[in-house]
Short mmCIF file of C-alpha atoms in Angstrom, two decimals:
data_model
loop_
_atom_site.label_atom_id
_atom_site.label_comp_id
_atom_site.label_asym_id
_atom_site.label_seq_id
_atom_site.Cartn_x
_atom_site.Cartn_y
_atom_site.Cartn_z
CA MET B 1 82.37 95.84 74.84
CA LYS B 2 85.04 96.11 77.54
CA HIS B 3 82.53 97.52 80.05
CA LEU B 4 80.04 94.74 79.20
CA LEU B 5 82.66 92.03 79.77
CA THR B 6 83.75 93.56 83.09
CA SER B 7 80.14 93.81 84.27
CA SER B 8 79.48 90.22 83.19
CA MET B 9 82.51 88.93 85.08
CA ALA B 10 81.50 90.86 88.21
CA LEU B 11 77.99 89.42 88.06
CA LEU B 12 79.16 85.87 87.41
CA TRP B 13 81.88 85.88 90.07
CA GLY B 14 79.32 87.30 92.48
CA LEU B 15 76.79 84.59 91.58
CA GLN B 16 79.46 81.90 91.89
CA PHE B 17 79.85 82.55 95.59
CA ALA B 18 76.33 83.83 96.27
CA PHE B 19 75.26 80.30 95.29
CA LEU B 20 78.07 78.36 96.99
CA THR B 21 78.43 80.14 100.33
CA PRO B 22 74.87 79.76 101.70
CA ALA B 23 74.43 76.27 100.19
CA LEU B 24 77.79 74.80 101.23
CA ALA B 25 76.75 73.65 104.71
CA LEU B 26 73.64 72.01 103.25
CA ILE B 27 75.72 70.27 100.57
CA LEU B 28 78.10 68.91 103.21
CA VAL B 29 75.24 67.57 105.33
CA GLU B 30 73.05 66.10 102.58
CA LEU B 31 75.70 64.74 100.22
CA PHE B 32 78.46 63.74 102.65
CA ASP B 33 76.54 63.11 105.90
CA ALA B 34 78.52 65.75 107.76
CA THR B 35 77.61 66.43 111.39
CA PRO B 36 77.32 70.00 112.74
CA ALA B 37 80.82 69.61 114.19
CA ASP B 38 82.08 68.42 110.80
CA VAL B 39 80.56 71.45 109.10
CA GLY B 40 82.34 73.76 111.55
CA TRP B 41 85.85 72.38 111.02
CA VAL B 42 85.38 71.94 107.26
CA LEU B 43 84.38 75.59 106.87
CA ALA B 44 87.33 76.63 109.05
CA VAL B 45 89.79 74.66 106.89
CA TYR B 46 88.15 75.90 103.69
CA ASN B 47 88.35 79.54 104.75
CA THR B 48 91.96 79.12 105.88
CA GLY B 49 92.82 77.82 102.42
CA GLY B 50 91.04 80.78 100.87
CA PHE B 51 92.95 83.18 103.12
CA LEU B 52 96.31 81.80 102.00
CA ALA B 53 95.31 81.65 98.34
CA ALA B 54 94.23 85.31 98.48
CA LEU B 55 97.83 86.20 99.37
CA VAL B 56 99.77 83.81 97.12
CA ILE B 57 97.90 84.03 93.80
CA PRO B 58 97.60 87.85 93.68
CA ALA B 59 101.30 88.12 94.58
CA TYR B 60 102.11 85.89 91.60
CA ALA B 61 99.86 88.03 89.38
CA ASP B 62 101.67 91.17 90.57
CA ARG B 63 105.03 89.65 89.65
CA LYS B 64 103.79 88.72 86.18
CA ASN B 65 101.94 92.04 85.79
CA ASP B 66 99.01 90.01 84.44
CA TYR B 67 95.69 89.42 86.20
CA LEU B 68 93.48 87.94 83.49
CA ARG B 69 95.39 84.67 83.03
CA PRO B 70 95.44 83.93 86.78
CA MET B 71 91.73 84.82 86.76
CA LEU B 72 91.22 82.24 83.99
CA PHE B 73 93.05 79.70 86.17
CA CYS B 74 90.67 80.51 89.04
CA GLY B 75 87.76 80.12 86.64
CA PHE B 76 88.90 76.61 85.67
CA LEU B 77 89.16 75.70 89.35
CA ALA B 78 85.66 77.08 89.93
CA LEU B 79 84.40 74.82 87.13
CA ALA B 80 86.28 71.80 88.47
CA LEU B 81 84.99 72.21 92.05
CA PRO B 82 81.30 71.30 91.49
CA ALA B 83 82.36 68.46 89.17
CA VAL B 84 84.59 66.93 91.84
CA LEU B 85 81.99 67.44 94.58
CA ALA B 86 79.38 65.73 92.40
CA LEU B 87 81.63 62.73 91.74
CA THR B 88 83.14 62.18 95.19
CA THR B 89 81.27 60.36 97.96
CA THR B 90 83.45 60.86 101.05
CA LEU B 91 83.88 63.89 103.27
CA PRO B 92 87.72 63.85 103.29
CA LEU B 93 87.81 64.03 99.48
CA ALA B 94 85.22 66.82 99.54
CA VAL B 95 87.36 68.77 102.02
CA THR B 96 90.42 68.27 99.82
CA ALA B 97 88.47 69.60 96.84
CA LEU B 98 87.27 72.62 98.78
CA VAL B 99 90.80 73.50 99.90
CA ALA B 100 92.59 72.73 96.62
CA LEU B 101 89.93 74.06 94.25
CA GLY B 102 87.46 76.18 96.21
CA GLY B 103 89.98 78.29 98.12
CA PRO B 104 92.03 79.37 95.07
CA SER B 105 88.96 79.81 92.85
CA GLY B 106 87.63 82.38 95.31
CA VAL B 107 90.58 84.62 94.49
CA GLY B 108 89.06 85.32 91.08
CA MET B 109 86.98 88.15 92.52
CA SER B 110 90.06 89.86 93.99
CA LEU B 111 91.88 89.49 90.67
CA LEU B 112 88.99 91.16 88.86
CA PHE B 113 89.40 94.31 90.93
CA ALA B 114 93.18 94.09 90.61
CA HIS B 115 92.72 93.93 86.83
CA LEU B 116 90.51 97.02 86.96
CA LYS B 117 93.16 98.93 88.89
CA HIS B 118 95.90 97.72 86.54
CA SER B 119 93.83 98.88 83.56
CA GLY B 120 93.62 102.42 84.97
CA ALA B 121 90.03 102.26 86.23
CA SER B 122 88.87 105.18 88.38
CA PRO B 123 87.47 104.71 91.91
CA ASN B 124 84.02 105.34 90.41
CA ASP B 125 84.49 102.37 88.05
CA VAL B 126 85.67 100.14 90.90
CA VAL B 127 82.76 101.04 93.18
CA ASN B 128 80.21 100.60 90.37
CA THR B 129 81.64 97.15 89.63
CA ARG B 130 81.36 96.31 93.32
CA ALA B 131 77.68 97.27 93.13
CA ILE B 132 77.17 94.57 90.49
CA VAL B 133 78.64 92.00 92.89
CA SER B 134 76.17 93.18 95.54
CA PHE B 135 73.33 92.73 93.05
CA ALA B 136 74.44 89.11 92.60
CA TRP B 137 74.27 88.61 96.36
CA VAL B 138 70.73 89.99 96.53
CA GLY B 139 69.39 87.49 94.01
CA GLY B 140 71.85 84.60 94.38
CA PRO B 141 70.99 83.11 97.81
CA PRO B 142 67.19 83.08 97.25
CA LEU B 143 67.68 81.51 93.81
CA ALA B 144 70.05 78.90 95.25
CA ALA B 145 67.54 78.11 98.00
CA TYR B 146 64.80 77.70 95.38
CA ILE B 147 66.94 75.32 93.33
CA VAL B 148 67.73 73.22 96.40
CA GLY B 149 64.09 73.16 97.47
CA VAL B 150 62.76 72.09 94.08
CA PHE B 151 65.56 70.02 92.55
CA GLY B 152 67.79 69.00 95.48
CA SER B 153 71.32 69.79 96.60
CA ARG B 154 73.07 68.26 93.57
CA ALA B 155 71.23 70.71 91.31
CA VAL B 156 73.15 73.57 92.94
CA LEU B 157 76.39 71.92 91.80
CA LEU B 158 75.07 71.87 88.25
CA ALA B 159 74.11 75.55 88.52
CA LEU B 160 77.59 76.37 89.85
CA ALA B 161 79.19 74.56 86.91
CA ALA B 162 77.01 76.50 84.45
CA ILE B 163 77.92 79.83 86.06
CA ALA B 164 81.61 78.92 86.05
CA LEU B 165 81.44 78.02 82.35
CA LEU B 166 79.84 81.35 81.51
CA ASN B 167 82.44 83.09 83.65
CA LEU B 168 85.26 81.34 81.81
CA THR B 169 83.77 82.49 78.52
CA ALA B 170 83.57 86.13 79.62
CA THR B 171 87.07 86.07 81.16
CA GLY B 172 88.50 84.41 78.05
CA ALA B 173 86.91 87.04 75.82
CA SER B 174 88.34 89.79 78.01
CA ALA B 175 91.80 88.18 77.89
CA PHE B 176 91.59 87.96 74.09
CA GLN B 177 90.55 91.60 73.86
CA ARG B 178 93.44 92.53 76.14
CA LYS B 179 95.86 90.57 73.94
CA VAL B 180 94.70 92.43 70.86
CA ALA B 181 95.25 95.85 72.48
CA PRO B 182 97.55 95.38 75.50
CA ALA B 183 99.36 98.68 75.54
CA THR B 184 96.75 101.24 76.62
CA GLY B 185 95.94 99.98 80.09
CA ALA B 186 99.51 99.00 80.89
CA VAL B 187 100.92 102.36 79.80
CA LEU B 188 98.24 104.24 81.76
CA GLN B 189 98.91 102.11 84.85
CA GLU B 190 102.66 102.64 84.56
CA ARG B 191 102.21 106.41 84.26
CA VAL B 192 99.80 106.62 87.16
CA ALA B 193 101.94 104.31 89.32
CA LYS B 194 104.86 106.71 89.00
CA ASP B 195 102.76 109.64 90.12
CA VAL B 196 100.59 108.34 92.97
CA PRO B 197 101.51 109.06 96.59
CA VAL B 198 104.30 106.93 98.01
CA PRO B 199 102.73 104.50 100.52
CA ALA B 200 103.92 104.42 104.11
CA LYS B 201 103.96 101.21 106.13
CA LEU B 202 102.00 102.95 108.87
CA ALA B 203 99.18 103.76 106.46
CA VAL B 204 99.00 100.14 105.26
CA ILE B 205 99.05 98.74 108.80
CA GLY B 206 96.41 101.23 109.92
CA ALA B 207 94.16 100.44 106.95
CA VAL B 208 94.42 96.68 107.56
CA ILE B 209 93.70 96.96 111.29
CA GLY B 210 90.96 99.54 110.81
CA PHE B 211 89.12 97.60 108.13
CA ILE B 212 89.40 94.30 109.97
CA ALA B 213 87.65 96.06 112.85
CA LEU B 214 84.98 97.58 110.58
CA GLN B 215 84.38 94.23 108.86
CA ALA B 216 84.20 92.54 112.26
CA THR B 217 81.43 94.88 113.44
CA ASP B 218 79.38 94.19 110.31
CA SER B 219 79.89 90.43 110.58
CA ALA B 220 78.92 90.45 114.25
CA ALA B 221 75.80 92.54 113.60
CA VAL B 222 74.63 90.28 110.76
CA THR B 223 75.37 87.10 112.73
CA ILE B 224 73.26 88.03 115.75
CA MET B 225 70.43 89.74 113.87
CA ALA B 226 67.99 86.83 114.20
CA LEU B 227 68.79 86.34 117.89
CA PHE B 228 68.54 90.07 118.54
CA VAL B 229 65.16 90.39 116.84
CA ASN B 230 63.80 87.39 118.71
CA GLU B 231 64.99 88.67 122.09
CA ARG B 232 64.48 92.43 121.74
CA ILE B 233 61.55 92.94 119.38
CA GLY B 234 59.69 89.66 119.80
CA GLU B 235 57.84 90.02 116.50
CA GLY B 236 59.06 86.85 114.80
CA LEU B 237 62.28 85.96 113.03
CA ILE B 238 60.88 87.05 109.68
CA TRP B 239 61.78 90.64 110.59
CA ALA B 240 65.44 89.67 110.79
CA GLY B 241 65.25 88.36 107.23
CA ILE B 242 63.40 91.47 106.06
CA ALA B 243 65.98 93.74 107.70
CA LEU B 244 68.95 91.93 106.17
CA GLY B 245 67.23 91.78 102.77
CA ALA B 246 66.43 95.50 102.89
CA SER B 247 70.03 96.32 103.76
CA ALA B 248 71.35 94.18 100.91
CA ALA B 249 68.95 95.78 98.42
CA LEU B 250 69.79 99.32 99.60
CA GLU B 251 73.50 98.55 99.31
CA ILE B 252 73.29 98.66 95.50
CA PRO B 253 72.02 102.25 95.11
CA ALA B 254 74.31 103.25 97.98
CA LEU B 255 77.35 101.92 96.11
CA LEU B 256 76.29 103.60 92.87
CA TYR B 257 75.87 106.93 94.64
CA ILE B 258 79.17 106.48 96.48
CA GLY B 259 80.80 105.92 93.09
CA ARG B 260 79.44 109.23 91.84
CA LEU B 261 80.54 111.04 94.98
CA SER B 262 84.08 109.65 94.57
CA ARG B 263 84.46 112.02 91.60
CA LYS B 264 83.94 115.04 93.85
CA TYR B 265 85.07 114.01 97.33
CA SER B 266 88.20 112.34 98.65
CA GLY B 267 88.20 108.79 99.92
CA LYS B 268 89.01 110.19 103.35
CA ALA B 269 85.75 112.14 103.42
CA LEU B 270 83.73 109.16 102.17
CA ILE B 271 85.26 106.84 104.76
CA ALA B 272 84.36 109.40 107.44
CA SER B 273 80.76 109.43 106.19
CA GLY B 274 80.63 105.64 106.29
CA CYS B 275 82.01 105.43 109.80
CA LEU B 276 79.55 108.07 110.99
CA ALA B 277 76.71 106.09 109.39
CA GLY B 278 77.96 102.92 111.06
CA LEU B 279 78.24 104.65 114.41
CA ALA B 280 74.67 105.96 114.09
CA TYR B 281 73.40 102.54 112.97
CA TYR B 282 74.93 100.61 115.85
CA ALA B 283 73.85 103.25 118.36
CA GLY B 284 70.32 103.13 116.97
CA MET B 285 70.24 99.32 117.08
CA THR B 286 71.24 99.47 120.76
CA PHE B 287 67.90 101.17 121.52
CA VAL B 288 65.59 99.94 118.73
CA ALA B 289 62.36 98.41 119.97
CA ASP B 290 60.03 98.01 116.97
CA PRO B 291 60.16 96.59 113.41
CA ALA B 292 59.59 99.94 111.69
CA THR B 293 62.67 101.51 113.29
CA LEU B 294 64.65 98.34 112.61
CA ILE B 295 63.94 98.58 108.88
CA ALA B 296 64.52 102.35 108.75
CA LEU B 297 67.97 101.92 110.31
CA GLN B 298 69.01 99.66 107.43
CA VAL B 299 69.54 102.78 105.30
CA LEU B 300 72.45 103.65 107.58
CA HIS B 301 73.73 100.08 107.49
CA ALA B 302 73.66 100.03 103.69
CA TRP B 303 75.66 103.26 103.48
CA PHE B 304 78.15 102.01 106.07
CA PHE B 305 78.80 98.72 104.32
CA GLY B 306 78.79 100.37 100.89
CA VAL B 307 81.63 102.64 102.00
CA VAL B 308 83.53 99.79 103.67
CA ALA B 309 83.20 97.51 100.62
CA GLY B 310 83.61 100.10 97.87
CA VAL B 311 85.78 102.92 99.17
CA GLY B 312 87.76 100.51 101.33
CA LEU B 313 88.81 98.58 98.24
CA THR B 314 89.93 101.74 96.43
CA LEU B 315 91.82 102.83 99.56
CA PHE B 316 93.83 99.61 99.62
CA GLN B 317 94.51 99.92 95.89
CA GLN B 318 95.77 103.45 96.47
CA ILE B 319 98.11 102.91 99.40
CA ILE B 320 99.49 99.56 98.18
CA PRO B 321 101.32 99.81 94.84
CA PHE B 322 100.60 96.19 93.82
CA PRO B 323 96.97 95.75 92.62
CA GLY B 324 96.84 92.01 93.32
CA LEU B 325 98.22 92.29 96.82
CA ALA B 326 95.96 95.27 97.55
CA SER B 327 92.79 93.43 96.50
CA GLY B 328 93.88 90.21 98.22
CA LEU B 329 94.61 91.98 101.50
CA PHE B 330 91.29 93.78 101.40
CA THR B 331 89.46 90.50 100.74
CA ASN B 332 91.19 88.96 103.73
CA THR B 333 90.08 91.80 106.02
CA ARG B 334 86.59 90.36 105.55
CA ARG B 335 87.75 86.86 106.52
CA LEU B 336 89.71 88.10 109.52
CA GLY B 337 86.82 90.36 110.48
CA ALA B 338 84.49 87.34 110.54
CA ILE B 339 86.91 85.59 112.90
CA ALA B 340 87.17 88.67 115.12
CA SER B 341 83.37 88.98 115.27
CA GLY B 342 83.24 85.96 117.60
CA PRO B 343 84.89 87.69 120.56
CA ILE B 344 82.80 90.83 119.91
CA ILE B 345 79.60 88.78 120.19
CA ALA B 346 80.88 86.88 123.23
CA VAL B 347 81.97 89.99 125.15
CA GLY B 348 79.13 92.26 124.07
CA SER B 349 76.37 89.79 124.91
CA LEU B 350 77.71 89.29 128.44
CA SER B 351 76.70 92.82 129.42
CA SER B 352 73.37 93.64 131.05
CA LEU B 353 72.12 94.79 127.63
CA GLY B 354 72.28 91.27 126.18
CA TYR B 355 72.48 91.27 122.40
CA GLN B 356 72.01 95.04 122.44
CA GLY B 357 75.42 95.13 124.09
CA VAL B 358 76.92 93.64 120.91
CA PHE B 359 75.70 96.64 118.91
CA ALA B 360 77.03 99.00 121.59
CA ALA B 361 80.42 97.28 121.33
CA CYS B 362 80.26 97.61 117.54
CA ALA B 363 79.62 101.35 117.86
CA ILE B 364 82.71 101.79 120.05
CA LEU B 365 84.83 99.65 117.75
CA THR B 366 83.69 101.61 114.68
CA LEU B 367 84.84 104.83 116.33
CA VAL B 368 88.20 103.26 117.22
CA ALA B 369 88.67 101.91 113.69
CA TRP B 370 87.91 105.31 112.17
CA ALA B 371 90.45 106.95 114.47
CA ILE B 372 93.13 104.39 113.52
CA ILE B 373 92.55 104.87 109.78
CA GLU B 374 92.52 108.66 110.17
CA MET B 375 95.68 108.88 112.26
CA THR B 376 97.78 106.44 110.27
CA ALA B 377 96.75 107.92 106.91
CA ARG B 378 98.37 111.22 107.95
CA GLY B 379 101.76 109.56 107.88
CA ARG B 380 101.58 108.91 104.15
CA LYS B 381 103.93 110.91 101.93
CA GLN B 382 102.51 112.53 98.84
CA ALA B 383 104.16 113.47 95.59
CA PRO B 384 102.55 116.19 93.44
CA PRO B 385 101.34 114.61 90.18
CA PRO B 386 102.47 115.96 86.81
CA GLU B 387 99.85 117.58 84.68
CA GLN B 388 99.35 114.77 82.16
CA SER B 389 98.13 112.31 84.79
CA ARG B 390 96.67 114.68 87.37
CA VAL B 391 93.08 113.66 86.61
CA HIS B 392 93.69 109.99 87.33
CA VAL B 393 95.56 110.68 90.54
CA GLU B 394 92.93 113.07 91.86
CA GLN B 395 90.22 110.46 91.17
CA ALA B 396 92.15 107.91 93.21
CA GLU B 397 93.15 110.25 96.04
CA ILE B 398 92.36 108.99 99.50
CA SER B 399 93.73 111.56 101.87
#
């Protein structure tokens, strides 16, 4: 029952934002008459609110040593957001709703993974749960686009409300189950927390910088894919969509396999494999010239992003002793990486290679990020675990 509830929450939180994120710009334009410039600054303000919420709410959850009740709070906000957007008619009120409701509600996903860590979940469990979120992102955007195309933009708000209601039900059931038997997970977490390696500031700083860089390369590569395909391959923009869709679909089995490998290999080794895959992918994209090679290279991209998303999350949970802060910081590496992708695109595309230069820049940055993570991780002190909790510590070991 516990596994079913966790899987349901992962799927529903994933769907919540797989529906909202791609449809948000369209909602702003069609329902609030936003101009392209309006869409840009609204999304910037919205993401800034989400960035701050991802630091404040998990920190509160860490202090209370409770992640389900804050997750319920985020679920209520997620339910309120489409209701307010459906009722309001002006852009300023819509922006206020996005900042006050949308930003904090997005923290629910981080809290889910913090709850998993707090409950004593292994890296395998965390990565498998992340695979469910990826599944939601494979099916969510096409389904949202279909709903908009057939029923209009307001129908997406109704779908979001329905998903949020289901999510509240699953989270509430999980909270009730936790209340009935609260001791097991807390005791396990307390025992493991005493035995895991003591984090060093250098390791945390290196992980944050390294993963911002890795996330930035992925964001830059995805952002320019359509432009790259149009300029380099000249076979129609549909191949950009096929490539991105293939990568998203391959990400799910990649995450599941990474989860299995986490039982046998350290996080350090898995991160190395991901960085090598990313390096090979970006190098290959620098020279790709036909659709077949483009699609074949997505296997490498799926493995790279699977390691960044799955193993990266477990790394942060390992080196930062507070599950909420760890998950919130990791979530924000994605936001900061998206911001950093702009300069990568600007600088890379100025070279004689054009958009191929962006992929070349991503390859170099991936190598630098890997080196930073590797070097700073060596500064982390380790304490030998006692026998009774050795299994859990070895599963979570990163370096």
